Short mmCIF file of C-alpha atoms and ligand atoms in Angstrom, two decimals:
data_model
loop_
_atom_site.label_atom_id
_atom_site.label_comp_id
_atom_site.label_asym_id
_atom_site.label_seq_id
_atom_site.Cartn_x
_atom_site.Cartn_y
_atom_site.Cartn_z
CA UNK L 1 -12.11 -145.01 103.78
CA UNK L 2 -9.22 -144.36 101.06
CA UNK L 3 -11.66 -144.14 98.12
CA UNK L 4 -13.77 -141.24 99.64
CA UNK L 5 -10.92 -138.46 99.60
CA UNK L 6 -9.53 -139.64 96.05
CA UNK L 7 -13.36 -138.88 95.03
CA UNK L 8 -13.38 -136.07 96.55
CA UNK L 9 -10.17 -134.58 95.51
CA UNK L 10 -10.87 -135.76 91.60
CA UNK L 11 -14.12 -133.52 92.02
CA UNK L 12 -12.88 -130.17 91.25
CA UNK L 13 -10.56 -131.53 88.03
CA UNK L 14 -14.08 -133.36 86.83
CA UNK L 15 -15.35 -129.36 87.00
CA UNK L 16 -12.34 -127.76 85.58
CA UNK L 17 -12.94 -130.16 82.61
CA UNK L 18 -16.62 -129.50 81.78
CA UNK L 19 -16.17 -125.62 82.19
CA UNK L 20 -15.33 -125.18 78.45
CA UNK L 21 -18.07 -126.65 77.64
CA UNK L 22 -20.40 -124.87 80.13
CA UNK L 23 -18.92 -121.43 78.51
CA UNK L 24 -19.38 -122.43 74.88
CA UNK L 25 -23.10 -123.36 75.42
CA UNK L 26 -23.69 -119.73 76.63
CA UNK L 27 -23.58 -116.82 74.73
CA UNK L 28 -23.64 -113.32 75.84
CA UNK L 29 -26.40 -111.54 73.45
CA UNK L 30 -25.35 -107.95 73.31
CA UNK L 31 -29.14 -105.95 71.99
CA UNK L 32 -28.96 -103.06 69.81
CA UNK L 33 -27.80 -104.21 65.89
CA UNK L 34 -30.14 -105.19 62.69
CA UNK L 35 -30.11 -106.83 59.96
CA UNK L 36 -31.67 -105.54 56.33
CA UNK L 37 -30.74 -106.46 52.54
CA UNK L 38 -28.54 -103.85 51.01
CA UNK L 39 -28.48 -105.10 47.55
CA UNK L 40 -30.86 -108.47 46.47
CA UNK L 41 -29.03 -110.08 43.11
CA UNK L 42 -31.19 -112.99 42.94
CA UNK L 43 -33.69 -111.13 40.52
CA UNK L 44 -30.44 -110.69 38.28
CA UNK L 45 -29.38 -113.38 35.39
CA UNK L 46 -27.80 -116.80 37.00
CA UNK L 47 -25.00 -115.45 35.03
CA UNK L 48 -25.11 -112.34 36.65
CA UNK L 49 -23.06 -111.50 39.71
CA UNK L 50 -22.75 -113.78 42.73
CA UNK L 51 -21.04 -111.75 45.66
CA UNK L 52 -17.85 -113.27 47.06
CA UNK L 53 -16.30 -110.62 48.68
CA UNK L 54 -17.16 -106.66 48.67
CA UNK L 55 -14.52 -103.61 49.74
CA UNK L 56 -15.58 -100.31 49.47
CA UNK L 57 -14.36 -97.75 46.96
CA UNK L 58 -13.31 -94.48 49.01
CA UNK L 59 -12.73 -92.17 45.53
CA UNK L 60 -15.89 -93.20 44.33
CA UNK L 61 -17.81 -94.14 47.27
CA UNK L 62 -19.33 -96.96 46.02
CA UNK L 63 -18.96 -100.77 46.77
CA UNK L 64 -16.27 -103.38 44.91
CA UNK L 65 -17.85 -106.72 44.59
CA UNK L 66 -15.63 -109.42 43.24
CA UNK L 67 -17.67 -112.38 41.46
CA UNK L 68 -15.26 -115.07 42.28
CA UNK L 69 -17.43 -118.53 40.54
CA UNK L 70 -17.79 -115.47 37.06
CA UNK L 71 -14.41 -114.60 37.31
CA UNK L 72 -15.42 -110.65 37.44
CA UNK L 73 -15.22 -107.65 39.36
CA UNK L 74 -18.60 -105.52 39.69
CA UNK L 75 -18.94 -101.87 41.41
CA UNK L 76 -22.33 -101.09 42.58
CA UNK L 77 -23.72 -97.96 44.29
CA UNK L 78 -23.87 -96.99 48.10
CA UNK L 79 -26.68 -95.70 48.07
CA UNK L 80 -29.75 -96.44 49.61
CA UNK L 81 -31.03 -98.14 46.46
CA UNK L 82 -27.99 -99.41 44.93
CA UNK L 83 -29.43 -100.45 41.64
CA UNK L 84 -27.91 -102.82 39.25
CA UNK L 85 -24.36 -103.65 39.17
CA UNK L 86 -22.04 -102.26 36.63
CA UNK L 87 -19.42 -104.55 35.77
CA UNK L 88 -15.84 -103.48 36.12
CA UNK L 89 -13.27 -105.91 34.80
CA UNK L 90 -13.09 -109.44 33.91
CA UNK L 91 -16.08 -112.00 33.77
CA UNK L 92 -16.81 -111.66 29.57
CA UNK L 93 -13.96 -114.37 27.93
CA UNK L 94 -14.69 -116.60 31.26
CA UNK L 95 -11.77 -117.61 33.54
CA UNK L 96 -8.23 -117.47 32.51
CA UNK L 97 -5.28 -114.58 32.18
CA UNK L 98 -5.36 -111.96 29.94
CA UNK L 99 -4.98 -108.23 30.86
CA UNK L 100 -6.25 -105.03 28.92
CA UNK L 101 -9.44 -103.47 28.72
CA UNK L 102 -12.45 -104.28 30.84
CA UNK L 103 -13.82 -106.50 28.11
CA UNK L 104 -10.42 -108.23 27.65
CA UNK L 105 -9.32 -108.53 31.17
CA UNK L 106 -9.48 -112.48 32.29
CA UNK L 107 -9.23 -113.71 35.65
CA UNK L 108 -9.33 -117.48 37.26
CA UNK L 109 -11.70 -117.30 40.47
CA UNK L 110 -9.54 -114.98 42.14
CA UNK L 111 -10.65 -114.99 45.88
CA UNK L 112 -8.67 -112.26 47.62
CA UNK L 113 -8.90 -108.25 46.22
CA UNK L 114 -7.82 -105.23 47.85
CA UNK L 115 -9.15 -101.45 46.81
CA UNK L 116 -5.95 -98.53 47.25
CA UNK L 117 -6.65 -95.30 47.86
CA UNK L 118 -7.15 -94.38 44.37
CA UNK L 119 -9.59 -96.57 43.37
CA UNK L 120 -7.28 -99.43 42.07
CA UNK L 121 -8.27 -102.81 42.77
CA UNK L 122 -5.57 -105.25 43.38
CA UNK L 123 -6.37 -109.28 42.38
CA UNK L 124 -4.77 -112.19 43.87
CA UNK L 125 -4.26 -114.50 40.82
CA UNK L 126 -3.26 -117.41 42.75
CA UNK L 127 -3.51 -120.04 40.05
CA UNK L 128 -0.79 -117.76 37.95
CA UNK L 129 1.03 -116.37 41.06
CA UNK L 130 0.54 -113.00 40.00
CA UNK L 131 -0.98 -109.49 41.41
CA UNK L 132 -3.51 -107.80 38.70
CA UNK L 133 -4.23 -104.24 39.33
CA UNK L 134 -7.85 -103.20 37.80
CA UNK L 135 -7.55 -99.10 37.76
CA UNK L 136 -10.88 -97.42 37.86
CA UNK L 137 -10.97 -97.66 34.23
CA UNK L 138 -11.10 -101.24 34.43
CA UNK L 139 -7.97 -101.58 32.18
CA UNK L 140 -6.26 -104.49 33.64
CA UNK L 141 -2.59 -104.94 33.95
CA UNK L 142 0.11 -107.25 36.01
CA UNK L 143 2.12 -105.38 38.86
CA UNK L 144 3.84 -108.73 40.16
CA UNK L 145 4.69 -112.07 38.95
CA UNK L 146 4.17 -111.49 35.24
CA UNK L 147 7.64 -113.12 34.64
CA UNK L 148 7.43 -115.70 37.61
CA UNK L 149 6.13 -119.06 37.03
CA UNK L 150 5.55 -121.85 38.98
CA UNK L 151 5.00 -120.93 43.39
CA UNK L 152 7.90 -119.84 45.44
CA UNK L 153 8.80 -117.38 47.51
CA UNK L 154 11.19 -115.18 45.96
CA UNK L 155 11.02 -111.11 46.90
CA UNK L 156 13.02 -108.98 44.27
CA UNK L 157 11.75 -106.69 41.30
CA UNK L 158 8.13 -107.71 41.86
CA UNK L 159 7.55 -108.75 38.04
CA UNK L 160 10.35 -111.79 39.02
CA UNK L 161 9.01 -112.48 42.65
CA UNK L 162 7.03 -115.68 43.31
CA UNK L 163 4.27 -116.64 45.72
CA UNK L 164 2.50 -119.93 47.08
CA UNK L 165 -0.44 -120.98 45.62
CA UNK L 166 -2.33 -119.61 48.32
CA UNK L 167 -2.15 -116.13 48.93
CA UNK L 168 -4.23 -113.17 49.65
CA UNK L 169 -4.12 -109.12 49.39
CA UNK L 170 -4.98 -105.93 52.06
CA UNK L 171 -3.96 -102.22 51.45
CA UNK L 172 -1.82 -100.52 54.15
CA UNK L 173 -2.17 -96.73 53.56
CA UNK L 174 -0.07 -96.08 56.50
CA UNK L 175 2.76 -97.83 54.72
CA UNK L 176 1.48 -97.38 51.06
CA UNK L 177 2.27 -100.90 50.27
CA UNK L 178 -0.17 -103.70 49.58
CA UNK L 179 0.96 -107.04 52.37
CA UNK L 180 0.29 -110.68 51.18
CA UNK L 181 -0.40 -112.79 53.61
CA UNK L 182 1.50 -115.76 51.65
CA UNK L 183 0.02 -118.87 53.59
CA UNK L 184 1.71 -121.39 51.70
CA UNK L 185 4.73 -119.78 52.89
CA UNK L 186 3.94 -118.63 55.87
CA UNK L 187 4.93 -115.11 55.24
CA UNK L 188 3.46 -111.94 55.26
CA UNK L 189 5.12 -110.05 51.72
CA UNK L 190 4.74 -107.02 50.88
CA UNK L 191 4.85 -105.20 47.47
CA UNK L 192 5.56 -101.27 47.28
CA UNK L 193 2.84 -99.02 45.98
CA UNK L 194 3.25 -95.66 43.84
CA UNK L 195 2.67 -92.83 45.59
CA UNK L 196 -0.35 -91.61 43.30
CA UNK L 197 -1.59 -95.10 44.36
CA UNK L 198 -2.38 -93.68 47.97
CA UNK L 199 -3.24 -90.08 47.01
CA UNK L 200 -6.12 -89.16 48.38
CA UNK L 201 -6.91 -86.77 45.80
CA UNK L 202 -10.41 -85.83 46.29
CA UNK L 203 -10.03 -84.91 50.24
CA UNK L 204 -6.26 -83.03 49.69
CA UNK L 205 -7.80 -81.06 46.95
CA UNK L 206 -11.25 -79.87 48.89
CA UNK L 207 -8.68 -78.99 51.53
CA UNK L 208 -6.26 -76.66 49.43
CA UNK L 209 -8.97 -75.38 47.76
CA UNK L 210 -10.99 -74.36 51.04
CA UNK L 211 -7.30 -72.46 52.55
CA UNK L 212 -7.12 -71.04 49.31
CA UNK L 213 -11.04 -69.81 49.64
CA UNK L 214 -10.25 -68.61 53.38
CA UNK L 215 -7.19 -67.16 52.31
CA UNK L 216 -8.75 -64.70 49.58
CA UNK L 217 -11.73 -64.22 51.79
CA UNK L 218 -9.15 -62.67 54.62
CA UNK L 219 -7.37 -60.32 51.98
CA UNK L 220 -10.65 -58.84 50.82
CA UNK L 221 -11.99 -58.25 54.36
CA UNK L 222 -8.58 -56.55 55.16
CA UNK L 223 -8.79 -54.50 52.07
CA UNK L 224 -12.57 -53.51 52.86
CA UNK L 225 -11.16 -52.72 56.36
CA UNK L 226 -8.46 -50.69 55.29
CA UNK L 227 -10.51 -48.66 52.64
CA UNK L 228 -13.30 -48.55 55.46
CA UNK L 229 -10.45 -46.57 57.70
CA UNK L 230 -9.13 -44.31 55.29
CA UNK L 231 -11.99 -42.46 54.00
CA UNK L 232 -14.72 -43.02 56.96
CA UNK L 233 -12.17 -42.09 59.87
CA UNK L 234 -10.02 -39.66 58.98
CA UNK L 235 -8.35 -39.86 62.30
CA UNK L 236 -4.65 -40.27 63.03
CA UNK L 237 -4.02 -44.31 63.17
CA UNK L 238 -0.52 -44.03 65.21
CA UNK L 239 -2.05 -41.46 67.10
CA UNK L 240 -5.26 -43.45 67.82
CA UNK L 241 -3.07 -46.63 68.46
CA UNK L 242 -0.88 -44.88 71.24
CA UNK L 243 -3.86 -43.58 72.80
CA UNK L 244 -5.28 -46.97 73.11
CA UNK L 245 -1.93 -48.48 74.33
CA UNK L 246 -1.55 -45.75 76.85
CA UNK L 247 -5.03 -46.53 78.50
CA UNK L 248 -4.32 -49.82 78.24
CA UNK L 249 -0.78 -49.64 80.44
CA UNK L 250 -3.30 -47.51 82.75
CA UNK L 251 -5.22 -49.89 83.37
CA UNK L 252 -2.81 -52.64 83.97
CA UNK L 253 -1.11 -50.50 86.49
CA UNK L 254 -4.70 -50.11 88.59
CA UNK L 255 -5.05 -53.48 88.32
CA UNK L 256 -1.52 -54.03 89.73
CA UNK L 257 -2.27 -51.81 92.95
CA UNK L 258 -5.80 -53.50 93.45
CA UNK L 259 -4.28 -57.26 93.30
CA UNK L 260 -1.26 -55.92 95.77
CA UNK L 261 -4.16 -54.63 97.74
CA UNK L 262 -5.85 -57.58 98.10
CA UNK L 263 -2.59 -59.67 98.44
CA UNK L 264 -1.49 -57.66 101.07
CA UNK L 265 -4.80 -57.76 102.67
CA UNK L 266 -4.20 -61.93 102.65
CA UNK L 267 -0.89 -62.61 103.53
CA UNK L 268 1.37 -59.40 104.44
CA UNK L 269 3.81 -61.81 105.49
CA UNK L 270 4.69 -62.94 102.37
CA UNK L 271 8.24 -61.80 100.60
CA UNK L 272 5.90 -61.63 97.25
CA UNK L 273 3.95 -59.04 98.56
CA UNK L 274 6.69 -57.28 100.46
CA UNK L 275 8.80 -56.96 98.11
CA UNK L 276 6.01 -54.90 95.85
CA UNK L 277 4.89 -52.97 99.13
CA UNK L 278 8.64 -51.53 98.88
CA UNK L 279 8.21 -50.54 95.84
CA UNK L 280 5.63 -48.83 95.75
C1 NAG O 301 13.36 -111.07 35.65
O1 NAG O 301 12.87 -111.94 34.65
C2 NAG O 301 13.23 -111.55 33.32
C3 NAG O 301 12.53 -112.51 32.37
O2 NAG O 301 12.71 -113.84 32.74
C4 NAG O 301 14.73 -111.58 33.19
O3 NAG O 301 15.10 -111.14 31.89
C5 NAG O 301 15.35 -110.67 34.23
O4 NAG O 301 16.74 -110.75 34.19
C6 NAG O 301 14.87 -111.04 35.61
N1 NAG O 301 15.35 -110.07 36.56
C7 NAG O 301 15.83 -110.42 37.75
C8 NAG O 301 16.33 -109.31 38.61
O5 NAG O 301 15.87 -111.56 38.13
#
């Protein structure tokens, strides 16, 4: 007689228990999404480029692909057939440090870039505990941790600041700073960017130039206009202009007396429209 309600009130627990796994055995298929090969590199050398991680290029519009086993950063078009890669930076000396030109530039399986507003791309060299910034040149320098060595987590003038030996990079335009999410340190650092560095130069210049476009465009019409006036309509301007405002008051007074009218007609009780009725 005692063992029945113990059963019976274990029951619901025994439920509660198995409903995770219930849940993760089901997934909700949402319909609508498919999947196609934007860019097959298999056909390419061994050698050749073997996609990490990709970030799109907003100045250029074209993809970042970082070629983290080669060491090398590769750019390759957005368009619908994107062609071959072009390399960027990095990949030519194999792995190891060494900034300057794209055929200089050295980099050890770097795992984590981020792409600024201008083009730049930013490298996490965790092995040296250093950021690389690859401008769209691809000449290479070293923004942070170029004096540093060893991990740490030191903030200061960013050529002396340290990191952990795992670390990666995102741009934040709204900030105009690159963060690190520093997981050996559990920190989230952030380095300062130039301003040029989050420019968007391409956009705020289509946009000046179009005001300045609109701008011209409304002085000529208002020249034509004026030229148009002068010798087609010899007319009086001020007087024209009075006559036009005096019609105008004209009518606004009718339409006064018709919407008293018809207020009056409503509600004659009502101080709004007695106090016009007086008036007039
Ligand atoms: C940064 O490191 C350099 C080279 O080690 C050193 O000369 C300089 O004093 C350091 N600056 C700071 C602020 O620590």
């Amino acid at each position: 007689m005692a063992g029945s309600p113990r059963h019976l009130s274990l029951f619901p627990l025994r439920l509660l228990l198995l409903l995770p796994l219930l849940a993760a055995g089901k997934p909700v298929l949402e319909d609508g999404y498919t999947v196609t090969t934007f860019a097959d590199l298999n056909p390419l050398p061994a050698s050749g480029p073997h996609p990490y991680a990709v970030l799109p290029r907003s100045r250029a519009g074209d993809l970042l692909l970082l070629d983290s086993a080669g060491s090398a950063l590769y750019t390759i078009s957005l368009s619908s057939s994107p062609g071959e890669p072009r390399r960027l930076a990095g990949g030519k000396r194999g792995s190891g440090f060494n900034d300057g030109g794209p055929g200089d530039a050295a980099f050890d399986r770097p795992r984590s870039v981020a792409v600024d507003a201008a083009d730049n791309v930013y490298v996490a060299d965790r092995l040296h505990g250093a950021v690389r910034k690859v401008a769209p040149s691809g000449y290479t320098t070293t923004i942070a941790g170029g004096f540093s060595s060893g991990p740490g987590h030191r903030d200061g003038p960013a050529q002396n600041a340290t990191f952990s030996p795992d670390f990666a990079l995102v741009y934040v335009p709204k900030i105009c700073a690159l963060l690190v999410a520093d997981r050996g340190n559990r920190m989230v650092r952030q380095i300062n960017l130039k301003p040029e560095d989050c420019a968007h130069e391409k956009q705020s210049g289509l946009g000046n130039t179009l005001v300045s476009f609109i701008a011209v465009l409304c002085t000529l019409l208002g020249s034509l206009i004026g030229f148009l006036a002068r010798h087609f309509y010899p007319v009086n301007v001020s007087m024209l202009l009075s006559q036009l405002l005096s019609q105008g008051d004209e009518y606004m007074h009718k339409l006064r007396q018709c919407n008293l009218k018809h207020i009056g007609r409503k509600s004659p009780s009502t101080t709004f429209s007695a106090g016009y009725g007086s008036n007039s």
